[in-house]
mmCIF file of N, CA and C in Angstrom:
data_model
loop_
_atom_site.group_PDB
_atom_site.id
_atom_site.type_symbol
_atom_site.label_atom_id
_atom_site.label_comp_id
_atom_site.label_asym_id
_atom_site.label_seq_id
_atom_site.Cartn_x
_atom_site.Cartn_y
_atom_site.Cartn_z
ATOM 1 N N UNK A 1 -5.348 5.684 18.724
ATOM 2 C CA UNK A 1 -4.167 6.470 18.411
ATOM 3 C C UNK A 1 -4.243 7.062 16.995
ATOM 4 N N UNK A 2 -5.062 6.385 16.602
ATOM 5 C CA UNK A 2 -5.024 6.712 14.664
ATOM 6 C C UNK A 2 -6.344 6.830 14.213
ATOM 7 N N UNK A 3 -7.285 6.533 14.844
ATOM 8 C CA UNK A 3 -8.447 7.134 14.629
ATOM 9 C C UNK A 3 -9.172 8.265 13.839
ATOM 10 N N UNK A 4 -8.170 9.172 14.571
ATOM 11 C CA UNK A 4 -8.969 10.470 13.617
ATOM 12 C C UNK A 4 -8.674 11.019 12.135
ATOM 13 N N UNK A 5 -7.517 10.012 11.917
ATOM 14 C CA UNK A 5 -7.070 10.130 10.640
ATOM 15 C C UNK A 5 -7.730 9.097 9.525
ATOM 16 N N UNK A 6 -8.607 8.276 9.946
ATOM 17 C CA UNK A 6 -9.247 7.223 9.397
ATOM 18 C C UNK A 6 -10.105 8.253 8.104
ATOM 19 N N UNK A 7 -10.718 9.113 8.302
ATOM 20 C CA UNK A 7 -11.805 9.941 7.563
ATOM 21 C C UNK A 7 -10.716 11.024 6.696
ATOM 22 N N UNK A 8 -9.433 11.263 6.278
ATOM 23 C CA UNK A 8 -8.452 12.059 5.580
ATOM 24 C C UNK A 8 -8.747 11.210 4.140
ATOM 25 N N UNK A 9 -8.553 12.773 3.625
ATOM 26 C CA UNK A 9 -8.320 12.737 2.442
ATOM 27 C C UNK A 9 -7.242 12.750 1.723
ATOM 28 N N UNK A 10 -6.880 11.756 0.234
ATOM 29 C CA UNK A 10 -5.822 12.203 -0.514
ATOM 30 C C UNK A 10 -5.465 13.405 -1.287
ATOM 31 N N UNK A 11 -4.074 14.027 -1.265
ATOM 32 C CA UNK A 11 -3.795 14.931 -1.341
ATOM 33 C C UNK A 11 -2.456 14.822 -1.673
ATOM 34 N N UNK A 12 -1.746 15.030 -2.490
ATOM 35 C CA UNK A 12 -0.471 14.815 -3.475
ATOM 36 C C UNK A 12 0.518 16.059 -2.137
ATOM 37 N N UNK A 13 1.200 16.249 -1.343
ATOM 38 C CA UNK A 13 1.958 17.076 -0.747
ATOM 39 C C UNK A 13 1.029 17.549 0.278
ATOM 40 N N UNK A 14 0.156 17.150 0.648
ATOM 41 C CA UNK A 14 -0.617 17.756 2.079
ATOM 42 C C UNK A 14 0.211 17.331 3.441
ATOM 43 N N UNK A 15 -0.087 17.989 3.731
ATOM 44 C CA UNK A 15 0.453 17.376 5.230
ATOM 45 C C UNK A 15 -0.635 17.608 6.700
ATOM 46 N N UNK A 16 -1.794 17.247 6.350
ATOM 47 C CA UNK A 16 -2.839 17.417 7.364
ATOM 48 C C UNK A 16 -2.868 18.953 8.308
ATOM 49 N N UNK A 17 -3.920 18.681 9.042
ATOM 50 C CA UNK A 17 -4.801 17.701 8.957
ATOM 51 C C UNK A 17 -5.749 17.992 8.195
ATOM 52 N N UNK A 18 -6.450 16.550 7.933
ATOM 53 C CA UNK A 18 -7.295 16.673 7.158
ATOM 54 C C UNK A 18 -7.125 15.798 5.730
ATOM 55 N N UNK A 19 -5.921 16.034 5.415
ATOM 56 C CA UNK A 19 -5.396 16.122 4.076
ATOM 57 C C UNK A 19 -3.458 15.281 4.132
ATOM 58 N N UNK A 20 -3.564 13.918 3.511
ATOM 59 C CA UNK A 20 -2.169 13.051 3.033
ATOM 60 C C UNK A 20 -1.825 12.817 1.673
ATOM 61 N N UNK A 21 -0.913 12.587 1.503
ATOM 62 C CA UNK A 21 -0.620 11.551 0.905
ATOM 63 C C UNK A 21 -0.056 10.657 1.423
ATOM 64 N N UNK A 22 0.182 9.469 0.798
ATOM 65 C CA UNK A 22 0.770 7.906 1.207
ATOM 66 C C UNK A 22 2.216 8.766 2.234
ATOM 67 N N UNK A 23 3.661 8.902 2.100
ATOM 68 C CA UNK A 23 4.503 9.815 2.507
ATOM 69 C C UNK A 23 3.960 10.461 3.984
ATOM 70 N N UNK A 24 3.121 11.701 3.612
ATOM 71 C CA UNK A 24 3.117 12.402 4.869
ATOM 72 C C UNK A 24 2.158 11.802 5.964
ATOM 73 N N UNK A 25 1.201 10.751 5.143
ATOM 74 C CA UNK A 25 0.814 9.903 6.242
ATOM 75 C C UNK A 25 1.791 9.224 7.241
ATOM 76 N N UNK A 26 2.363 8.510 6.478
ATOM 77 C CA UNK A 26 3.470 7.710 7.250
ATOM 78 C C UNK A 26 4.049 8.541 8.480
ATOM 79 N N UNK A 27 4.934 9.862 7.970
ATOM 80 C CA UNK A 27 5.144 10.297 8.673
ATOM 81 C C UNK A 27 4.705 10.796 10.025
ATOM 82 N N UNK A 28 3.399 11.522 9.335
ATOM 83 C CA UNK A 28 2.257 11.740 10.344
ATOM 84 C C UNK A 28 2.591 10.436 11.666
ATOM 85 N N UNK A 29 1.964 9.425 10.984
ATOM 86 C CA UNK A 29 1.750 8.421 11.695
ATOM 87 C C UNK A 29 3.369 7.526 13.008
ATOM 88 N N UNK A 30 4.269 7.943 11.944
ATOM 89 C CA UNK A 30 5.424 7.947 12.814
ATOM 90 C C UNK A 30 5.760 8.709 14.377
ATOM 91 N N UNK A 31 5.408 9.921 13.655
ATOM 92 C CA UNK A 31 5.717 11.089 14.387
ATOM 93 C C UNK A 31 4.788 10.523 16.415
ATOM 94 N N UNK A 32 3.559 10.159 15.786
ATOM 95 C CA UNK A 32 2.642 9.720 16.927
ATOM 96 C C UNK A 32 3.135 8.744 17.560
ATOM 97 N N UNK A 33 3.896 8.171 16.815
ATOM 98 C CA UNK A 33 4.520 6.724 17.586
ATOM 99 C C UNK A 33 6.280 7.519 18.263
ATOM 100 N N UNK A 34 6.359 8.360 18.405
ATOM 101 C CA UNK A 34 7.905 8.828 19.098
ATOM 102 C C UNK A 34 8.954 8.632 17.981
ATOM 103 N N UNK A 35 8.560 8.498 16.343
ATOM 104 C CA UNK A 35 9.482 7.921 15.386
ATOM 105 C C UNK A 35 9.727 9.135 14.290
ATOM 106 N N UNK A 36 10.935 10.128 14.328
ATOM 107 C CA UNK A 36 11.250 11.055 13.252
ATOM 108 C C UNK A 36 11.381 10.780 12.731
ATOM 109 N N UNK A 37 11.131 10.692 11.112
ATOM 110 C CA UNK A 37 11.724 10.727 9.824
ATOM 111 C C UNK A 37 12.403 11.885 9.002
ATOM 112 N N UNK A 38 12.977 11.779 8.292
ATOM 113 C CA UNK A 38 13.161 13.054 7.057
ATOM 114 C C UNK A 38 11.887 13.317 6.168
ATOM 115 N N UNK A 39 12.031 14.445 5.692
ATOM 116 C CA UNK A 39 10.991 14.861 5.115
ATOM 117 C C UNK A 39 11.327 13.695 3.616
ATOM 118 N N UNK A 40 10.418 13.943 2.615
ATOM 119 C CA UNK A 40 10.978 13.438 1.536
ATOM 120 C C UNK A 40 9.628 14.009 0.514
ATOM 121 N N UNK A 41 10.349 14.342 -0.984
ATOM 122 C CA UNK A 41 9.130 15.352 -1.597
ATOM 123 C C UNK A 41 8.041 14.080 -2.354
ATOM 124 N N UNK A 42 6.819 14.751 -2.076
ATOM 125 C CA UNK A 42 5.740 14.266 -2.807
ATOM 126 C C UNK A 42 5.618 14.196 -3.879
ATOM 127 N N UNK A 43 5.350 13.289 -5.106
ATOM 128 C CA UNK A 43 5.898 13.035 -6.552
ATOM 129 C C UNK A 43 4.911 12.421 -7.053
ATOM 130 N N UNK A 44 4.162 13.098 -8.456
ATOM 131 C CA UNK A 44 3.348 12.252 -9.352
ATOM 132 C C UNK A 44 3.668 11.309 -9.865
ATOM 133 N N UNK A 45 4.517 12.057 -10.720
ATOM 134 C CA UNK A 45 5.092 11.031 -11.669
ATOM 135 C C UNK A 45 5.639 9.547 -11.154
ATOM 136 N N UNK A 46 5.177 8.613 -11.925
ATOM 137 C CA UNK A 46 5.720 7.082 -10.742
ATOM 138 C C UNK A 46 7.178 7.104 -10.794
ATOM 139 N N UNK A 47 7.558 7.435 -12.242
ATOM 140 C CA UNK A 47 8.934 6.773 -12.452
ATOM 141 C C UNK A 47 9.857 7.301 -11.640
ATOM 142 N N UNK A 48 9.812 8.685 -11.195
ATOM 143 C CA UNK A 48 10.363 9.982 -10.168
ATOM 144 C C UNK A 48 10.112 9.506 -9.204
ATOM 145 N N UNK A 49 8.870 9.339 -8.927
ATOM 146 C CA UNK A 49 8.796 8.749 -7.736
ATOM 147 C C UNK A 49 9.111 7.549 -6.728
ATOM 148 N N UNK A 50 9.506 6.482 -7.801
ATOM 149 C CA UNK A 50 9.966 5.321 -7.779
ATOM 150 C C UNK A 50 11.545 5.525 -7.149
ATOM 151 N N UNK A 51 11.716 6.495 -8.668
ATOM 152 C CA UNK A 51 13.577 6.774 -8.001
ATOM 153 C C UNK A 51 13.671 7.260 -6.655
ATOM 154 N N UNK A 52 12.328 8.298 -6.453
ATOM 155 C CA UNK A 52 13.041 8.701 -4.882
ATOM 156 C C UNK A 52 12.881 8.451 -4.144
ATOM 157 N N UNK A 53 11.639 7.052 -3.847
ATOM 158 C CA UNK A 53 11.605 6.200 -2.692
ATOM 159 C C UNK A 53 12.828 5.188 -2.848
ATOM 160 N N UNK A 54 13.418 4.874 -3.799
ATOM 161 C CA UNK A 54 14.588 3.803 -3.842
ATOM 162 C C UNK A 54 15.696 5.052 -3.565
ATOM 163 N N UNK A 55 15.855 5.881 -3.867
ATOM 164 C CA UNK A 55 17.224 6.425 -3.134
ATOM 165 C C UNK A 55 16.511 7.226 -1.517
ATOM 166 N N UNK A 56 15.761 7.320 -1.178
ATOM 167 C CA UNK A 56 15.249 7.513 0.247
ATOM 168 C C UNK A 56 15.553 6.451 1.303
ATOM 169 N N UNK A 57 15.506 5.090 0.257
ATOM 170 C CA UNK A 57 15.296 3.843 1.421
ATOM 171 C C UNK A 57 16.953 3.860 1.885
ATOM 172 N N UNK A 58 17.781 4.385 1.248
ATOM 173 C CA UNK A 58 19.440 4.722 1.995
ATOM 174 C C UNK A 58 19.421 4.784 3.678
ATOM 175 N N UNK A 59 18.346 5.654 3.789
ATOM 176 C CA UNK A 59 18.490 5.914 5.391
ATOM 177 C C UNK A 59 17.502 4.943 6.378
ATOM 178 N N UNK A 60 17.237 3.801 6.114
ATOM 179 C CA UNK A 60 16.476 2.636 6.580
ATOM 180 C C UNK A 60 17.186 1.210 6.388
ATOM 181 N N UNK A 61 17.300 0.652 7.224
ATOM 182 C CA UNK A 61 17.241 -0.749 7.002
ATOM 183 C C UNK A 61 16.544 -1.635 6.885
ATOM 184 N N UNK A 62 16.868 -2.616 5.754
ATOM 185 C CA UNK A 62 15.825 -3.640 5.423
ATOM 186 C C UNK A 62 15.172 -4.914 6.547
ATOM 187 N N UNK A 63 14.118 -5.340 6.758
ATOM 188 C CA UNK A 63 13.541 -5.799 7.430
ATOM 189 C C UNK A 63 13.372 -7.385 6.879
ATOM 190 N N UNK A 64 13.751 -8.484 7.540
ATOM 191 C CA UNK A 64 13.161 -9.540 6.953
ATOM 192 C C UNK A 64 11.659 -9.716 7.074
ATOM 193 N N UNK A 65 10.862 -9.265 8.403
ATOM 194 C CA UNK A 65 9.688 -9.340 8.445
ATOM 195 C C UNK A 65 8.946 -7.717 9.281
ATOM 196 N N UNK A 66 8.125 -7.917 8.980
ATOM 197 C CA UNK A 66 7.570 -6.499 9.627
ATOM 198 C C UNK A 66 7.372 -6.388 11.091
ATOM 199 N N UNK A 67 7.533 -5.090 11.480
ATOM 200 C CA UNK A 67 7.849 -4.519 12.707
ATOM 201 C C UNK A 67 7.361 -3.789 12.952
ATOM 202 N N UNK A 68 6.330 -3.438 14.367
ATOM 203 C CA UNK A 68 5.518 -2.390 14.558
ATOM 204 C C UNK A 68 6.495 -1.028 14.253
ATOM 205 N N UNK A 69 5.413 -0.332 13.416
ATOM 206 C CA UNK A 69 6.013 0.860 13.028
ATOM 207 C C UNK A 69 7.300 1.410 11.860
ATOM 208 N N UNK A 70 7.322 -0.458 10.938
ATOM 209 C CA UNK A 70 8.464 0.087 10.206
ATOM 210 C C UNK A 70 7.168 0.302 8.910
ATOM 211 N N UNK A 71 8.184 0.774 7.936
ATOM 212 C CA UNK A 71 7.739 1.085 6.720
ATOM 213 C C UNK A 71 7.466 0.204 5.538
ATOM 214 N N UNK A 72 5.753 0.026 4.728
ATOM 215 C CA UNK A 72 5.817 -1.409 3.880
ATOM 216 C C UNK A 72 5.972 -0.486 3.093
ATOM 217 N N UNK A 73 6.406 -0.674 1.800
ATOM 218 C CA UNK A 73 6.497 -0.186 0.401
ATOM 219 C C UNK A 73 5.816 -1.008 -0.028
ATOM 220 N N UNK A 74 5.134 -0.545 -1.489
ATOM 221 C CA UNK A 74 4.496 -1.515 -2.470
ATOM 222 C C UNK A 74 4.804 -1.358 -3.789
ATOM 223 N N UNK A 75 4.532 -1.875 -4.439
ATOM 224 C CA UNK A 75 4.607 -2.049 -6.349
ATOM 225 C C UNK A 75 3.465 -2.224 -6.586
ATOM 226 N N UNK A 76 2.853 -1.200 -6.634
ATOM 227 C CA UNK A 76 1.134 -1.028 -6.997
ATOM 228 C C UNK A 76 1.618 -1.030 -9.300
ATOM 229 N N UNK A 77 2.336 -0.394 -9.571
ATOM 230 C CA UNK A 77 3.418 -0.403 -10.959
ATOM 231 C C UNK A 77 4.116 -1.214 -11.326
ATOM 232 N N UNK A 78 3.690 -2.380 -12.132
ATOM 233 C CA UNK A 78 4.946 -3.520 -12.125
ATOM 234 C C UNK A 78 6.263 -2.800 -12.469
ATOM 235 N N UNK A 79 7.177 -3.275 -11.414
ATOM 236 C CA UNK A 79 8.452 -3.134 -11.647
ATOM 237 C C UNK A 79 9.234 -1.540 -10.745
ATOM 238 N N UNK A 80 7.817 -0.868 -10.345
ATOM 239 C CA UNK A 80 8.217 0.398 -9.501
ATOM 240 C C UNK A 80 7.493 0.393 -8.148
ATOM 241 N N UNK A 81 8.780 0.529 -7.298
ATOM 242 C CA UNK A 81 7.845 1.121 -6.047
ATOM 243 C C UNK A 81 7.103 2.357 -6.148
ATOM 244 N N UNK A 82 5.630 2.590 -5.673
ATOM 245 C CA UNK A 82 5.497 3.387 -5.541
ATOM 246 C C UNK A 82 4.675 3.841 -4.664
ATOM 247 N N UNK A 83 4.574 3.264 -3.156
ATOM 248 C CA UNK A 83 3.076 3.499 -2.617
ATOM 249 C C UNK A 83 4.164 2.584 -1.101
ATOM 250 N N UNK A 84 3.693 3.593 -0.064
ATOM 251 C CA UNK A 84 4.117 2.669 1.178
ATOM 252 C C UNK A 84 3.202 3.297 2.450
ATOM 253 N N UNK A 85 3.017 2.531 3.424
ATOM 254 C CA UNK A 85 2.349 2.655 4.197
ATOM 255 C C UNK A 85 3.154 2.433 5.854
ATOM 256 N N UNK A 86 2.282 2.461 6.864
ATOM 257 C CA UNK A 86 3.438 2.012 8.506
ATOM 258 C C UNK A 86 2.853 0.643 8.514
ATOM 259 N N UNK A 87 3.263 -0.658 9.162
ATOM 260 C CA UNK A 87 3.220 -1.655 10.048
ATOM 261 C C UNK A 87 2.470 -1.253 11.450
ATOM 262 N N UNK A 88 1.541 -1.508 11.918
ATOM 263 C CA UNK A 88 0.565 -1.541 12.954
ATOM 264 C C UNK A 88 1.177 -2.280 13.773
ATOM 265 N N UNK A 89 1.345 -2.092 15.341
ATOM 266 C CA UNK A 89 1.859 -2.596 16.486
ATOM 267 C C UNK A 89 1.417 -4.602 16.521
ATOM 268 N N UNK A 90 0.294 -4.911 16.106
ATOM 269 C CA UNK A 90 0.147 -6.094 15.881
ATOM 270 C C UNK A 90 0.898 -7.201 14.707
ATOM 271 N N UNK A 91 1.173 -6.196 14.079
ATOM 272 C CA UNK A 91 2.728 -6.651 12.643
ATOM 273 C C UNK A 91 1.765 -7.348 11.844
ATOM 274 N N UNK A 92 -0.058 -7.219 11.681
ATOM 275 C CA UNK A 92 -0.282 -7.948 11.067
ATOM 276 C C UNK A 92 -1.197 -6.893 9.699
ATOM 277 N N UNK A 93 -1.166 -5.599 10.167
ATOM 278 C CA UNK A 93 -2.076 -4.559 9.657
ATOM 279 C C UNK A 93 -1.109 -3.554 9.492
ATOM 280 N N UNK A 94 -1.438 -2.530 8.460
ATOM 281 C CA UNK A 94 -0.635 -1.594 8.244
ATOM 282 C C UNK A 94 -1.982 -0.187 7.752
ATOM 283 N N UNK A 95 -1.274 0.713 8.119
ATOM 284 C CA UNK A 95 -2.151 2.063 7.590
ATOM 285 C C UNK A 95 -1.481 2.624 6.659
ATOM 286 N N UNK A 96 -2.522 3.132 5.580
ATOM 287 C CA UNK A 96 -1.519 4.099 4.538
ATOM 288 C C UNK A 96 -2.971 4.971 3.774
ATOM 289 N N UNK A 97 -2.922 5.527 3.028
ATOM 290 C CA UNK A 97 -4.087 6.384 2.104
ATOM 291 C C UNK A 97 -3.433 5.866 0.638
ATOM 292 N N UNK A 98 -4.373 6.484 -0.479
ATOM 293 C CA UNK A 98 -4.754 6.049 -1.731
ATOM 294 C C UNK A 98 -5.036 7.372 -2.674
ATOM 295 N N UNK A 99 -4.683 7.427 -3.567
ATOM 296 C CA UNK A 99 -5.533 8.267 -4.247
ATOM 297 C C UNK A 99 -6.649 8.111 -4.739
ATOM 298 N N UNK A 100 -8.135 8.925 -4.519
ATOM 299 C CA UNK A 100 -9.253 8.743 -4.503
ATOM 300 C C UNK A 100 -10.025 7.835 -3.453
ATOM 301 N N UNK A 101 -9.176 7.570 -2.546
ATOM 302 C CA UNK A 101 -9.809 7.061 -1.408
ATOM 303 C C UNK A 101 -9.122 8.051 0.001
ATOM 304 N N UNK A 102 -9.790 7.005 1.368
ATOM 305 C CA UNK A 102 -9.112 7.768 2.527
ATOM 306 C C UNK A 102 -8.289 7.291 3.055
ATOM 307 N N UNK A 103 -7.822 7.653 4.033
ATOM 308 C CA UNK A 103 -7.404 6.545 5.097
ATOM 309 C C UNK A 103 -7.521 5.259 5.540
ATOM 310 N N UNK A 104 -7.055 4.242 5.120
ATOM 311 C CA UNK A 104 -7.865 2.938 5.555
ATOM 312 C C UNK A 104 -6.349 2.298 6.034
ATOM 313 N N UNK A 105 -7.355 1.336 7.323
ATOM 314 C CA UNK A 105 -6.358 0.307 7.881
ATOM 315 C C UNK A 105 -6.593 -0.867 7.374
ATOM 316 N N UNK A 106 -5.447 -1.856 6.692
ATOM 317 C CA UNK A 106 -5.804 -3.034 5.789
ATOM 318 C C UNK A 106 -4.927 -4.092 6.453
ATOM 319 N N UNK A 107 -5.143 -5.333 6.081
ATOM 320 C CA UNK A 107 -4.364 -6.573 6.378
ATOM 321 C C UNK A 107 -3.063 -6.753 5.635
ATOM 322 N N UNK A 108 -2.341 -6.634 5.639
ATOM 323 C CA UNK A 108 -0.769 -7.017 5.079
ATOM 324 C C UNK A 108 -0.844 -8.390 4.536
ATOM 325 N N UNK A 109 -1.385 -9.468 4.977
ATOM 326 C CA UNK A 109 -1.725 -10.706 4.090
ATOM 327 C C UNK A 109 -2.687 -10.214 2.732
ATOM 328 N N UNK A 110 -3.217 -9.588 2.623
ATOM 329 C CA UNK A 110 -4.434 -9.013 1.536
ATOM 330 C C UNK A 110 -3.771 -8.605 0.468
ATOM 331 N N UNK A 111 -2.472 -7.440 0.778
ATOM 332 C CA UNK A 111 -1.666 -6.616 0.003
ATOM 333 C C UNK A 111 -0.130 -7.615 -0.370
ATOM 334 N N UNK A 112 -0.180 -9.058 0.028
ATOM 335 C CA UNK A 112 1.029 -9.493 0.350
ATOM 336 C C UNK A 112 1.801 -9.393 -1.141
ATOM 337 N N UNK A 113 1.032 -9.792 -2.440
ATOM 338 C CA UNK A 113 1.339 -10.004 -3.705
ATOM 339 C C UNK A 113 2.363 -8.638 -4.190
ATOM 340 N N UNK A 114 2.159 -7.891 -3.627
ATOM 341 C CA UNK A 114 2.164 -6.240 -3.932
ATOM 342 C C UNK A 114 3.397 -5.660 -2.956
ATOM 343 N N UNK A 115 3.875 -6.220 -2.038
ATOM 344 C CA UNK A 115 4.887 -5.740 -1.395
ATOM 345 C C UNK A 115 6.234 -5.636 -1.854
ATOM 346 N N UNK A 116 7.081 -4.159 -1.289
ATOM 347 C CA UNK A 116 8.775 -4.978 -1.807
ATOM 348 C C UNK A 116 8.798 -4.803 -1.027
ATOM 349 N N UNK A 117 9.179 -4.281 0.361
ATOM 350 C CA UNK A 117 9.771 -4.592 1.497
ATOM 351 C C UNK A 117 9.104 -4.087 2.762
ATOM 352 N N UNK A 118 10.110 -4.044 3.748
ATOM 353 C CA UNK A 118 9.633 -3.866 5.059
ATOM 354 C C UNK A 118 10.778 -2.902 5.257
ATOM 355 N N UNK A 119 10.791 -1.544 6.549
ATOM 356 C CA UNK A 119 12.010 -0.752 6.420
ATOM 357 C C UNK A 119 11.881 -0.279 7.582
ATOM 358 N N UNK A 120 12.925 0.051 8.602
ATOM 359 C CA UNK A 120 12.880 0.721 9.784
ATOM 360 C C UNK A 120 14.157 1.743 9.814
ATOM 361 N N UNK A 121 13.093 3.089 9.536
ATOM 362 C CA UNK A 121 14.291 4.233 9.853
ATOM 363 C C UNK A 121 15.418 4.366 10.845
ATOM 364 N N UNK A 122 16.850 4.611 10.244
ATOM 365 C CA UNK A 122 17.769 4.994 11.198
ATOM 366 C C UNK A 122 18.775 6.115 10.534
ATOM 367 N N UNK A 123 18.106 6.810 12.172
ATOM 368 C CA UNK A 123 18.315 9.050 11.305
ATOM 369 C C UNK A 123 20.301 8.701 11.826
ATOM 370 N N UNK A 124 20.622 9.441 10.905
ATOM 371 C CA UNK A 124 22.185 9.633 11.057
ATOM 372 C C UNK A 124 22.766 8.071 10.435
ATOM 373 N N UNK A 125 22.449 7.274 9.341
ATOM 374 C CA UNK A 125 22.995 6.049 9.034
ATOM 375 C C UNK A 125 23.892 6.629 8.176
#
């Protein structure tokens, strides 16, 4: 199902193919699973970016544990979110991209230190 996105490149506002960031991956990757999101803008800066994944997460609810297809956030920045990826149907793997890397599917125990949450969109909350 996600395969061909394994070999994508990072890209600050791309939206494939070919070409993600962390964001339009997700989406991407939503979209394949029957799951709309809102758009939401692509952001260098962490601290901006921080703010607008914390006022984005408004339209999601928090997760005690992960759920195929919800959303992990991370704190790659002590003290800022800034980096999130999807939950993989097995709840034990998640996909997301990197800057200067590609696409990779990783273990959620690996990244566990690094997580703030778990999130499952709900459009019209």
């Amino acid at each position: 199902m996600f395969e061909d996105l394994l070999n994508c490149e990072f890209a600050y506002g791309a939206k494939g193919p070919g070409k993600y960031d962390c964001f339009t991956l997700a989406k991407e990757v939503l979209r394949r699973a029957g799951i709309g999101i809102k758009d939401w803008p692509s952001i260098v800066d962490v601290a901006i970016r921080h703010d607008a994944i914390q006022f984005g997460k408004s339209d999601y609810t928090r997760l005690d544990q992960p759920e195929a297809f919800s959303i992990v956030t991370f704190k790659l920045v002590p003290g800022r979110v800034t980096h999130m990826g999807v939950v993989l149907p097995e709840c034990k793997t998640f996909i997301h991209i990197m800057q200067k890397r590609r696409v990779a599917i990783e273990r959620l125990d690996y990244w566990r230190h690094k997580i703030d949450g778990f999130y499952r969109f709900n459009p019209g909350q």
